[in-house]
């Protein structure tokens, strides 16, 4: 099959896309045919849909966010002394896995080293051996995490920050090239350690830029992400890599808890955000947990637009997850245990979402309409597609199982929801449509964001 040229998005169209709901991080990373995975190698990830993200490190002792060292200009000695206090008592990674499973996650992503440079494994490549193995805890938390994930049946993701604030060369790579080169050397050595020892399924970079300026892509001259990722893939040819190394990656990222609106996004993408509503990814004492209904609607909005949902928790210095977070994670998981067939392994479509009213997912000959506003939905009609509806029924709420009438009108199909639908307070009213045959819907598109104006 002839390969079509990727489409370039530039100028006003690009601006228009950027100002809309999706702010894909690291748009326009370098392209490299050798690194491009075929869609079938990404399918497990696309089917997995739900992941749990964990930010945990020295910053969890201070509780003022993972950027605390930089934001508060904490002197090197003072911050690094925390490494001797990072000794989680009676902590077992199984606790995190219980929560990940409780939440319904199929994969996890753990911060193995954030921008502060502290590594959570026995890293020989770590500059000055600033690790949990050489200091306080004397433990290899990444090893414990990877083993616990596998035992729990979760795919293993590792977050790694190429940049490290400990190096003055990070802030002035051209003025201090030797120091910057040391940081790069650390990055290559550590990515190799992570990939060769723990064999992750996902490598999740963050901070592939320089001096906090420009973008990951504009710093690619320094990091040489194609070389870096070829090395990483030599340990797992099917390793999934996010887009923040300067190479375009296997999927896009949309970060933060802003709403997702607009149409289906026809590329693999992941929304990453926190379960708490504060401004930090690392532990903070007073960080309110987001509302359950809001979380469900966020998840539905993501999945109905083709995305995965990666939700972050910040354990405290002892690795403990607060009761409020635990409760909320299980609550979402309980929902997924009942309605998961409309989420896991489901594709977005065939109907385009209508913001705050409904969206849809499907697999086989079933279409799941996720209705977020029953009243507004009553005046909507579904467009005709190639598939005919055989029957329709409520799937969620107190009236689950009740038939929904599908009336064909010249404008489209009007679904008549039973009286009282949605009055039981469900955040998402699901209607399952059984189609006469397998659903046919559009696949992925190839879109090339250049990031150029
Ligand atoms: C942001 C934060 C960073 C965090 C990341 C997770 O980029 O600055 O600290 O690790 O989001 O995606």
Tab-separated table of C-alpha atoms and ligand atoms in Angstrom:
chain	number	residue	atom	x	y	z
A	1	UNK	CA	0.000	0.000	0.000
A	2	UNK	CA	1.276	3.388	-0.891
A	3	UNK	CA	2.179	5.439	2.154
A	4	UNK	CA	0.449	8.766	2.110
A	5	UNK	CA	2.431	11.863	2.988
A	6	UNK	CA	1.722	13.006	6.504
A	7	UNK	CA	-0.294	16.139	6.689
A	8	UNK	CA	1.438	19.201	8.040
A	9	UNK	CA	-0.521	21.459	10.273
A	10	UNK	CA	0.808	24.986	10.379
A	11	UNK	CA	-0.207	28.624	10.707
A	12	UNK	CA	-3.706	29.587	11.676
A	13	UNK	CA	-4.958	26.015	11.516
A	14	UNK	CA	-2.332	24.888	13.975
A	15	UNK	CA	-3.064	27.833	16.232
A	16	UNK	CA	-6.712	27.039	16.066
A	17	UNK	CA	-6.024	23.454	17.052
A	18	UNK	CA	-3.761	24.522	19.899
A	19	UNK	CA	-6.217	26.931	21.366
A	20	UNK	CA	-8.924	24.308	21.394
A	21	UNK	CA	-9.199	21.736	24.107
A	22	UNK	CA	-6.286	19.481	23.360
A	23	UNK	CA	-2.857	20.781	24.143
A	24	UNK	CA	-0.718	17.945	22.955
A	25	UNK	CA	2.674	18.133	24.574
A	26	UNK	CA	5.750	17.975	22.410
A	27	UNK	CA	4.047	18.457	19.111
A	28	UNK	CA	6.195	17.939	16.100
A	29	UNK	CA	8.900	15.729	17.554
A	30	UNK	CA	11.505	14.303	15.199
A	31	UNK	CA	10.299	11.583	12.879
A	32	UNK	CA	12.145	8.322	12.391
A	33	UNK	CA	10.841	5.418	10.340
A	34	UNK	CA	13.007	2.918	12.173
A	35	UNK	CA	11.373	3.818	15.470
A	36	UNK	CA	7.803	3.807	14.216
A	37	UNK	CA	5.839	0.898	15.660
A	38	UNK	CA	3.058	-0.679	13.606
A	39	UNK	CA	-0.444	-0.125	15.048
A	40	UNK	CA	-0.716	-3.754	16.188
A	41	UNK	CA	2.171	-3.270	18.613
A	42	UNK	CA	0.309	-0.441	20.286
A	43	UNK	CA	-3.005	-2.239	20.460
A	44	UNK	CA	-2.570	-3.619	23.993
A	45	UNK	CA	-2.035	-0.066	25.210
A	46	UNK	CA	-4.982	1.321	23.325
A	47	UNK	CA	-7.167	-1.451	24.732
A	48	UNK	CA	-5.835	-0.949	28.266
A	49	UNK	CA	-7.355	2.543	28.483
A	50	UNK	CA	-6.737	3.068	32.202
A	51	UNK	CA	-3.369	3.613	33.881
A	52	UNK	CA	-2.124	4.736	37.284
A	53	UNK	CA	0.677	7.288	37.505
A	54	UNK	CA	2.792	7.695	40.668
A	55	UNK	CA	4.948	10.673	41.657
A	56	UNK	CA	7.067	9.791	44.667
A	57	UNK	CA	10.504	10.968	45.688
A	58	UNK	CA	12.385	13.287	48.035
A	59	UNK	CA	9.866	16.031	47.341
A	60	UNK	CA	7.252	13.828	49.018
A	61	UNK	CA	9.005	14.579	52.311
A	62	UNK	CA	8.509	18.333	51.937
A	63	UNK	CA	4.983	18.180	50.527
A	64	UNK	CA	5.230	21.284	48.402
A	65	UNK	CA	5.273	19.690	44.983
A	66	UNK	CA	7.907	17.918	42.921
A	67	UNK	CA	9.277	21.252	41.693
A	68	UNK	CA	10.061	22.374	45.252
A	69	UNK	CA	13.821	22.260	44.926
A	70	UNK	CA	13.808	24.544	41.907
A	71	UNK	CA	10.927	26.808	42.914
A	72	UNK	CA	12.311	27.527	46.379
A	73	UNK	CA	15.948	27.546	45.270
A	74	UNK	CA	16.819	25.082	48.012
A	75	UNK	CA	20.612	24.806	48.304
A	76	UNK	CA	22.126	21.596	46.963
A	77	UNK	CA	23.385	20.283	50.333
A	78	UNK	CA	20.119	20.990	52.070
A	79	UNK	CA	17.972	19.286	49.456
A	80	UNK	CA	20.295	16.360	49.003
A	81	UNK	CA	20.368	15.685	52.750
A	82	UNK	CA	16.744	14.576	52.343
A	83	UNK	CA	18.068	11.438	50.688
A	84	UNK	CA	19.119	10.140	54.105
A	85	UNK	CA	15.621	10.686	55.463
A	86	UNK	CA	13.864	8.953	52.613
A	87	UNK	CA	13.318	5.693	54.470
A	88	UNK	CA	9.734	4.572	54.029
A	89	UNK	CA	8.808	2.395	57.014
A	90	UNK	CA	7.041	-0.916	56.512
A	91	UNK	CA	6.317	-0.043	52.930
A	92	UNK	CA	5.431	-2.710	50.435
A	93	UNK	CA	4.798	-1.995	46.734
A	94	UNK	CA	1.864	-4.384	46.901
A	95	UNK	CA	-0.087	-1.528	48.496
A	96	UNK	CA	0.232	0.559	45.347
A	97	UNK	CA	-0.752	-2.391	43.224
A	98	UNK	CA	-3.839	-2.991	45.306
A	99	UNK	CA	-4.884	0.561	44.537
A	100	UNK	CA	-3.975	0.301	40.860
A	101	UNK	CA	-6.040	-2.866	40.563
A	102	UNK	CA	-8.811	-1.380	42.675
A	103	UNK	CA	-8.865	1.568	40.286
A	104	UNK	CA	-9.138	-0.698	37.267
A	105	UNK	CA	-5.733	0.236	35.845
A	106	UNK	CA	-4.156	-2.082	33.305
A	107	UNK	CA	-0.793	-0.337	33.458
A	108	UNK	CA	1.171	1.857	35.798
A	109	UNK	CA	3.784	4.545	35.280
A	110	UNK	CA	6.118	5.286	38.179
A	111	UNK	CA	8.449	8.254	38.431
A	112	UNK	CA	11.858	6.622	38.694
A	113	UNK	CA	13.733	9.904	38.674
A	114	UNK	CA	12.272	13.395	38.521
A	115	UNK	CA	14.083	16.634	37.677
A	116	UNK	CA	15.711	16.751	41.145
A	117	UNK	CA	17.987	13.901	40.092
A	118	UNK	CA	17.158	11.449	42.882
A	119	UNK	CA	16.942	7.922	41.470
A	120	UNK	CA	14.769	5.266	43.006
A	121	UNK	CA	16.936	2.334	42.017
A	122	UNK	CA	20.453	1.000	42.344
A	123	UNK	CA	21.822	3.245	39.640
A	124	UNK	CA	25.515	3.070	38.962
A	125	UNK	CA	25.007	5.699	36.275
A	126	UNK	CA	23.584	8.229	38.741
A	127	UNK	CA	25.794	11.293	39.097
A	128	UNK	CA	27.203	11.194	42.649
A	129	UNK	CA	25.195	8.060	43.410
A	130	UNK	CA	22.207	10.121	44.401
A	131	UNK	CA	19.886	7.130	44.754
A	132	UNK	CA	17.615	5.333	47.189
A	133	UNK	CA	20.052	2.446	47.063
A	134	UNK	CA	23.175	4.362	48.027
A	135	UNK	CA	21.429	6.617	50.551
A	136	UNK	CA	18.856	6.303	53.402
A	137	UNK	CA	16.544	3.491	52.352
A	138	UNK	CA	19.118	1.265	50.623
A	139	UNK	CA	16.329	-0.124	48.500
A	140	UNK	CA	15.732	-0.600	44.801
A	141	UNK	CA	12.195	0.738	44.579
A	142	UNK	CA	12.032	0.469	40.796
A	143	UNK	CA	12.889	-3.224	41.001
A	144	UNK	CA	10.266	-3.745	43.695
A	145	UNK	CA	7.737	-1.812	41.640
A	146	UNK	CA	8.371	-3.680	38.387
A	147	UNK	CA	8.109	-7.052	40.145
A	148	UNK	CA	4.908	-6.039	41.965
A	149	UNK	CA	3.348	-4.747	38.756
A	150	UNK	CA	4.072	-7.965	36.925
A	151	UNK	CA	2.734	-10.037	39.791
A	152	UNK	CA	-0.444	-7.966	39.721
A	153	UNK	CA	-0.755	-8.453	35.947
A	154	UNK	CA	-0.133	-4.788	35.109
A	155	UNK	CA	2.089	-3.515	32.338
A	156	UNK	CA	5.126	-1.671	33.612
A	157	UNK	CA	5.734	1.976	32.772
A	158	UNK	CA	8.694	4.037	33.936
A	159	UNK	CA	8.801	7.828	33.958
A	160	UNK	CA	12.270	9.267	33.493
A	161	UNK	CA	13.449	12.873	33.308
A	162	UNK	CA	16.454	13.295	31.009
A	163	UNK	CA	17.221	16.688	32.514
A	164	UNK	CA	18.512	17.149	36.037
A	165	UNK	CA	18.643	20.443	37.957
A	166	UNK	CA	21.847	19.392	39.695
A	167	UNK	CA	23.825	20.188	36.563
A	168	UNK	CA	24.668	23.851	35.918
A	169	UNK	CA	25.161	22.712	32.321
A	170	UNK	CA	21.428	22.096	32.075
A	171	UNK	CA	20.842	25.822	32.476
A	172	UNK	CA	23.691	26.792	30.152
A	173	UNK	CA	24.457	23.915	27.793
A	174	UNK	CA	26.480	26.051	25.405
A	175	UNK	CA	28.465	27.901	28.061
A	176	UNK	CA	29.131	24.773	30.132
A	177	UNK	CA	29.241	22.015	27.514
A	178	UNK	CA	31.329	19.618	29.594
A	179	UNK	CA	28.954	19.709	32.491
A	180	UNK	CA	25.969	19.366	30.165
A	181	UNK	CA	27.672	16.367	28.555
A	182	UNK	CA	27.909	14.727	31.978
A	183	UNK	CA	24.148	15.104	32.368
A	184	UNK	CA	23.602	13.565	28.952
A	185	UNK	CA	25.919	10.694	29.847
A	186	UNK	CA	23.878	10.075	32.992
A	187	UNK	CA	20.690	10.043	30.921
A	188	UNK	CA	21.981	7.433	28.478
A	189	UNK	CA	23.397	5.262	31.272
A	190	UNK	CA	20.202	5.433	33.306
A	191	UNK	CA	17.830	4.782	30.429
A	192	UNK	CA	19.956	1.758	29.618
A	193	UNK	CA	19.838	0.549	33.217
A	194	UNK	CA	16.069	0.959	33.373
A	195	UNK	CA	15.463	-0.788	30.058
A	196	UNK	CA	17.954	-3.616	30.514
A	197	UNK	CA	17.104	-4.446	34.117
A	198	UNK	CA	13.397	-3.858	34.449
A	199	UNK	CA	12.293	-4.420	30.852
A	200	UNK	CA	9.516	-1.819	30.959
A	201	UNK	CA	6.597	-1.875	28.554
A	202	UNK	CA	6.341	1.929	28.527
A	203	UNK	CA	9.084	4.534	28.718
A	204	UNK	CA	7.566	7.838	29.745
A	205	UNK	CA	9.946	10.786	29.397
A	206	UNK	CA	9.419	14.218	30.851
A	207	UNK	CA	11.784	17.150	30.561
A	208	UNK	CA	13.659	16.627	27.325
A	209	UNK	CA	14.286	20.338	26.986
A	210	UNK	CA	17.144	22.605	28.104
A	211	UNK	CA	17.203	25.512	30.538
A	212	UNK	CA	13.403	25.280	30.702
A	213	UNK	CA	13.264	26.913	27.298
A	214	UNK	CA	11.879	26.050	23.897
A	215	UNK	CA	10.493	22.562	23.500
A	216	UNK	CA	11.701	18.998	23.707
A	217	UNK	CA	12.087	19.066	19.949
A	218	UNK	CA	14.156	22.232	19.897
A	219	UNK	CA	16.571	20.532	22.326
A	220	UNK	CA	16.883	17.398	20.220
A	221	UNK	CA	20.275	18.577	18.895
A	222	UNK	CA	21.551	17.986	22.409
A	223	UNK	CA	19.794	14.814	23.567
A	224	UNK	CA	19.780	12.981	20.217
A	225	UNK	CA	16.513	11.250	21.018
A	226	UNK	CA	16.590	8.947	18.002
A	227	UNK	CA	19.869	7.438	19.187
A	228	UNK	CA	18.616	7.276	22.773
A	229	UNK	CA	15.390	5.547	21.846
A	230	UNK	CA	17.041	3.085	19.479
A	231	UNK	CA	19.154	2.005	22.424
A	232	UNK	CA	16.053	1.721	24.638
A	233	UNK	CA	14.254	-0.353	21.994
A	234	UNK	CA	17.206	-2.728	21.721
A	235	UNK	CA	16.017	-4.177	25.058
A	236	UNK	CA	12.374	-4.356	24.081
A	237	UNK	CA	11.616	-3.838	20.394
A	238	UNK	CA	7.976	-3.146	21.245
A	239	UNK	CA	8.630	-0.639	24.001
A	240	UNK	CA	6.043	2.156	23.901
A	241	UNK	CA	7.608	5.577	24.217
A	242	UNK	CA	5.816	8.839	24.991
A	243	UNK	CA	6.472	11.992	22.967
A	244	UNK	CA	8.596	14.025	25.351
A	245	UNK	CA	12.126	13.048	24.365
A	246	UNK	CA	12.231	15.143	21.214
A	247	UNK	CA	11.341	12.160	19.024
A	248	UNK	CA	7.643	12.146	18.148
A	249	UNK	CA	6.934	9.004	20.191
A	250	UNK	CA	4.260	6.350	19.905
A	251	UNK	CA	1.405	8.435	21.251
A	252	UNK	CA	0.527	11.999	22.160
A	253	UNK	CA	0.080	13.385	25.661
A	254	UNK	CA	-2.459	15.860	26.887
A	255	UNK	CA	-1.506	16.988	30.351
A	256	UNK	CA	-3.626	18.496	33.072
A	257	UNK	CA	-7.187	18.396	34.275
A	258	UNK	CA	-8.746	20.797	31.787
A	259	UNK	CA	-11.765	19.347	30.069
A	260	UNK	CA	-11.561	17.399	26.851
A	261	UNK	CA	-14.023	18.589	24.259
A	262	UNK	CA	-14.355	18.467	20.481
A	263	UNK	CA	-14.337	15.552	18.102
A	264	UNK	CA	-12.700	12.136	18.185
A	265	UNK	CA	-8.924	12.507	18.085
A	266	UNK	CA	-7.858	9.939	15.523
A	267	UNK	CA	-4.358	9.238	16.849
A	268	UNK	CA	-3.186	7.280	19.909
A	269	UNK	CA	-3.187	9.704	22.834
A	270	UNK	CA	-3.213	9.792	26.587
A	271	UNK	CA	-4.633	12.243	29.069
A	272	UNK	CA	-2.475	12.490	32.169
A	273	UNK	CA	-3.752	14.276	35.228
A	274	UNK	CA	-4.005	14.034	39.013
A	275	UNK	CA	-6.767	12.465	41.059
A	276	UNK	CA	-6.416	15.417	43.431
A	277	UNK	CA	-7.302	18.908	42.393
A	278	UNK	CA	-4.234	20.701	43.777
A	279	UNK	CA	-1.371	22.020	41.726
A	280	UNK	CA	1.191	19.348	42.465
A	281	UNK	CA	1.876	15.837	41.242
A	282	UNK	CA	3.878	14.925	44.321
A	283	UNK	CA	2.338	14.522	47.782
A	284	UNK	CA	0.798	17.563	49.495
A	285	UNK	CA	-0.965	17.435	52.833
A	286	UNK	CA	-3.987	19.474	51.839
A	287	UNK	CA	-4.842	18.357	48.365
A	288	UNK	CA	-8.548	17.800	47.812
A	289	UNK	CA	-9.495	14.661	45.946
A	290	UNK	CA	-11.579	15.350	42.853
A	291	UNK	CA	-15.235	14.647	42.801
A	292	UNK	CA	-16.302	11.161	41.703
A	293	UNK	CA	-18.848	12.289	39.111
A	294	UNK	CA	-16.360	14.715	37.632
A	295	UNK	CA	-13.742	11.963	37.308
A	296	UNK	CA	-16.148	9.593	35.589
A	297	UNK	CA	-17.178	12.270	33.137
A	298	UNK	CA	-13.556	13.132	32.456
A	299	UNK	CA	-12.770	9.468	31.758
A	300	UNK	CA	-15.793	9.138	29.480
A	301	UNK	CA	-14.863	12.308	27.596
A	302	UNK	CA	-11.343	10.972	27.072
A	303	UNK	CA	-12.311	7.466	25.985
A	304	UNK	CA	-15.114	8.689	23.693
A	305	UNK	CA	-12.428	10.726	21.914
A	306	UNK	CA	-10.044	7.793	21.567
A	307	UNK	CA	-7.696	8.480	24.476
A	308	UNK	CA	-6.214	6.600	27.418
A	309	UNK	CA	-6.581	7.942	30.940
A	310	UNK	CA	-3.495	8.027	33.162
A	311	UNK	CA	-4.330	9.206	36.659
A	312	UNK	CA	-1.693	10.293	39.125
A	313	UNK	CA	-1.477	9.725	42.851
A	314	UNK	CA	1.153	11.155	45.201
A	315	UNK	CA	2.045	8.785	48.055
A	316	UNK	CA	3.520	10.370	51.198
A	317	UNK	CA	7.137	10.011	52.323
A	318	UNK	CA	6.379	6.523	53.638
A	319	UNK	CA	4.841	5.402	50.368
A	320	UNK	CA	1.354	5.562	51.891
A	321	UNK	CA	-1.638	6.673	49.919
A	322	UNK	CA	-4.230	8.662	51.821
A	323	UNK	CA	-7.566	7.084	52.683
A	324	UNK	CA	-9.384	9.731	50.619
A	325	UNK	CA	-7.363	8.918	47.498
A	326	UNK	CA	-7.703	5.199	48.087
A	327	UNK	CA	-11.444	5.514	48.480
A	328	UNK	CA	-11.843	7.546	45.284
A	329	UNK	CA	-9.628	5.226	43.247
A	330	UNK	CA	-11.684	2.223	44.356
A	331	UNK	CA	-14.905	4.083	43.666
A	332	UNK	CA	-13.871	4.691	40.059
A	333	UNK	CA	-12.738	1.066	39.811
A	334	UNK	CA	-16.089	-0.134	41.166
A	335	UNK	CA	-17.773	1.781	38.367
A	336	UNK	CA	-15.411	0.195	35.852
A	337	UNK	CA	-16.080	-3.267	37.252
A	338	UNK	CA	-19.733	-2.803	36.346
A	339	UNK	CA	-19.487	-0.787	33.128
A	340	UNK	CA	-15.965	-1.629	31.965
A	341	UNK	CA	-17.107	-3.342	28.787
A	342	UNK	CA	-18.034	0.123	27.499
A	343	UNK	CA	-14.510	1.408	28.198
A	344	UNK	CA	-11.811	-1.261	27.966
A	345	UNK	CA	-10.854	-2.355	24.477
A	346	UNK	CA	-13.555	-0.074	23.101
A	347	UNK	CA	-12.864	2.279	20.216
A	348	UNK	CA	-14.172	5.810	20.004
A	349	UNK	CA	-17.207	6.349	17.809
A	350	UNK	CA	-18.980	5.637	15.568
A	351	UNK	CA	-20.827	8.814	16.597
A	352	UNK	CA	-18.858	12.001	17.059
A	353	UNK	CA	-19.195	13.322	20.601
A	354	UNK	CA	-21.343	16.336	21.376
A	355	UNK	CA	-19.658	18.303	24.163
A	356	UNK	CA	-21.197	17.712	27.570
A	357	UNK	CA	-24.131	15.834	26.063
A	358	UNK	CA	-22.929	12.439	24.842
A	359	UNK	CA	-20.185	10.440	23.200
A	360	UNK	CA	-19.849	6.836	22.103
A	361	UNK	CA	-17.573	3.820	22.168
A	362	UNK	CA	-17.903	0.493	20.438
A	363	UNK	CA	-16.554	-2.981	19.934
A	364	UNK	CA	-17.879	-5.815	17.839
A	365	UNK	CA	-21.525	-5.101	17.103
A	366	UNK	CA	-22.150	-3.115	20.291
A	367	UNK	CA	-22.166	0.650	20.559
A	368	UNK	CA	-22.201	2.294	23.976
A	369	UNK	CA	-23.684	5.755	24.124
A	370	UNK	CA	-22.403	7.628	27.134
A	371	UNK	CA	-24.972	10.261	27.946
A	372	UNK	CA	-23.798	13.044	30.219
A	373	UNK	CA	-26.854	15.260	29.972
A	374	UNK	CA	-30.113	13.364	29.643
A	375	UNK	CA	-32.265	16.445	29.108
A	376	UNK	CA	-30.100	17.825	26.312
A	377	UNK	CA	-29.858	14.353	24.789
A	378	UNK	CA	-33.632	14.138	24.414
A	379	UNK	CA	-33.490	16.758	21.683
A	380	UNK	CA	-30.556	15.145	19.806
A	381	UNK	CA	-30.742	12.802	16.874
A	382	UNK	CA	-27.984	10.335	16.019
A	383	UNK	CA	-26.761	10.581	12.454
A	384	UNK	CA	-27.249	7.559	10.256
A	385	UNK	CA	-24.118	5.460	9.878
A	386	UNK	CA	-23.337	2.423	7.775
A	387	UNK	CA	-24.724	0.288	10.598
A	388	UNK	CA	-28.331	-0.315	11.412
A	389	UNK	CA	-29.480	-0.538	15.005
A	390	UNK	CA	-31.098	-3.881	15.875
A	391	UNK	CA	-32.091	-2.908	19.386
A	392	UNK	CA	-31.290	-0.451	22.130
A	393	UNK	CA	-31.435	-0.758	25.904
A	394	UNK	CA	-30.315	1.076	29.004
A	395	UNK	CA	-27.091	-0.346	30.343
A	396	UNK	CA	-26.594	1.721	33.484
A	397	UNK	CA	-28.588	3.086	36.376
A	398	UNK	CA	-31.631	1.737	38.144
A	399	UNK	CA	-33.411	1.087	34.888
A	400	UNK	CA	-30.631	-1.042	33.392
A	401	UNK	CA	-32.018	-3.546	30.906
A	402	UNK	CA	-35.058	-1.433	29.966
A	403	UNK	CA	-35.659	-1.064	26.279
A	404	UNK	CA	-34.922	2.228	24.557
A	405	UNK	CA	-36.987	2.976	21.503
A	406	UNK	CA	-34.982	3.950	18.408
A	407	UNK	CA	-37.171	5.965	16.053
A	408	UNK	CA	-35.947	6.604	12.540
A	409	UNK	CA	-36.691	10.164	11.471
A	410	UNK	CA	-35.601	12.053	8.359
A	411	UNK	CA	-33.059	13.981	10.469
A	412	UNK	CA	-31.583	10.919	12.116
A	413	UNK	CA	-32.300	8.391	14.824
A	414	UNK	CA	-34.084	9.623	17.893
A	415	UNK	CA	-33.639	7.517	20.997
A	416	UNK	CA	-36.500	7.700	23.413
A	417	UNK	CA	-35.183	7.151	26.907
A	418	UNK	CA	-37.602	5.673	29.450
A	419	UNK	CA	-39.346	8.200	31.720
A	420	UNK	CA	-37.235	9.067	34.732
A	421	UNK	CA	-33.910	8.057	33.155
A	422	UNK	CA	-31.013	9.817	34.804
A	423	UNK	CA	-32.874	10.740	37.945
A	424	UNK	CA	-30.895	8.319	40.086
A	425	UNK	CA	-27.840	10.563	39.972
A	426	UNK	CA	-25.613	8.405	37.745
A	427	UNK	CA	-22.819	10.537	36.254
A	428	UNK	CA	-23.005	8.673	32.948
A	429	UNK	CA	-26.140	7.095	31.530
A	430	UNK	CA	-25.112	4.333	29.169
A	431	UNK	CA	-27.322	3.019	26.401
A	432	UNK	CA	-26.133	-0.056	24.559
A	433	UNK	CA	-27.043	-0.326	20.895
A	434	UNK	CA	-26.822	-3.748	19.337
A	435	UNK	CA	-26.115	-3.294	15.667
A	436	UNK	CA	-27.054	-5.711	12.927
A	437	UNK	CA	-23.434	-6.407	12.166
A	438	UNK	CA	-19.913	-5.430	13.296
A	439	UNK	CA	-19.486	-1.703	13.540
A	440	UNK	CA	-17.526	-0.054	10.779
A	441	UNK	CA	-15.894	3.164	11.883
A	442	UNK	CA	-12.964	5.265	10.813
A	443	UNK	CA	-9.495	4.189	11.922
A	444	UNK	CA	-6.506	6.309	12.863
A	445	UNK	CA	-5.482	9.208	10.730
A	446	UNK	CA	-1.967	10.275	10.120
A	447	UNK	CA	-1.580	13.817	11.267
A	448	UNK	CA	1.742	15.494	11.443
A	449	UNK	CA	1.941	18.427	13.784
A	450	UNK	CA	4.990	20.475	12.984
A	451	UNK	CA	4.566	22.954	15.791
A	452	UNK	CA	5.623	25.598	13.252
A	453	UNK	CA	3.663	28.810	13.172
B	1	LIG	C1	4.379	18.505	34.443
B	1	LIG	C2	5.105	18.816	35.727
B	1	LIG	C3	5.967	17.670	36.136
B	1	LIG	C4	5.199	16.361	36.136
B	1	LIG	C5	4.577	16.156	34.769
B	1	LIG	C6	3.743	14.913	34.649
B	1	LIG	O1	5.208	18.573	33.321
B	1	LIG	O2	5.868	19.985	35.601
B	1	LIG	O3	6.499	17.899	37.381
B	1	LIG	O4	6.060	15.327	36.436
B	1	LIG	O5	3.768	17.245	34.488
B	1	LIG	O6	3.238	14.817	33.348
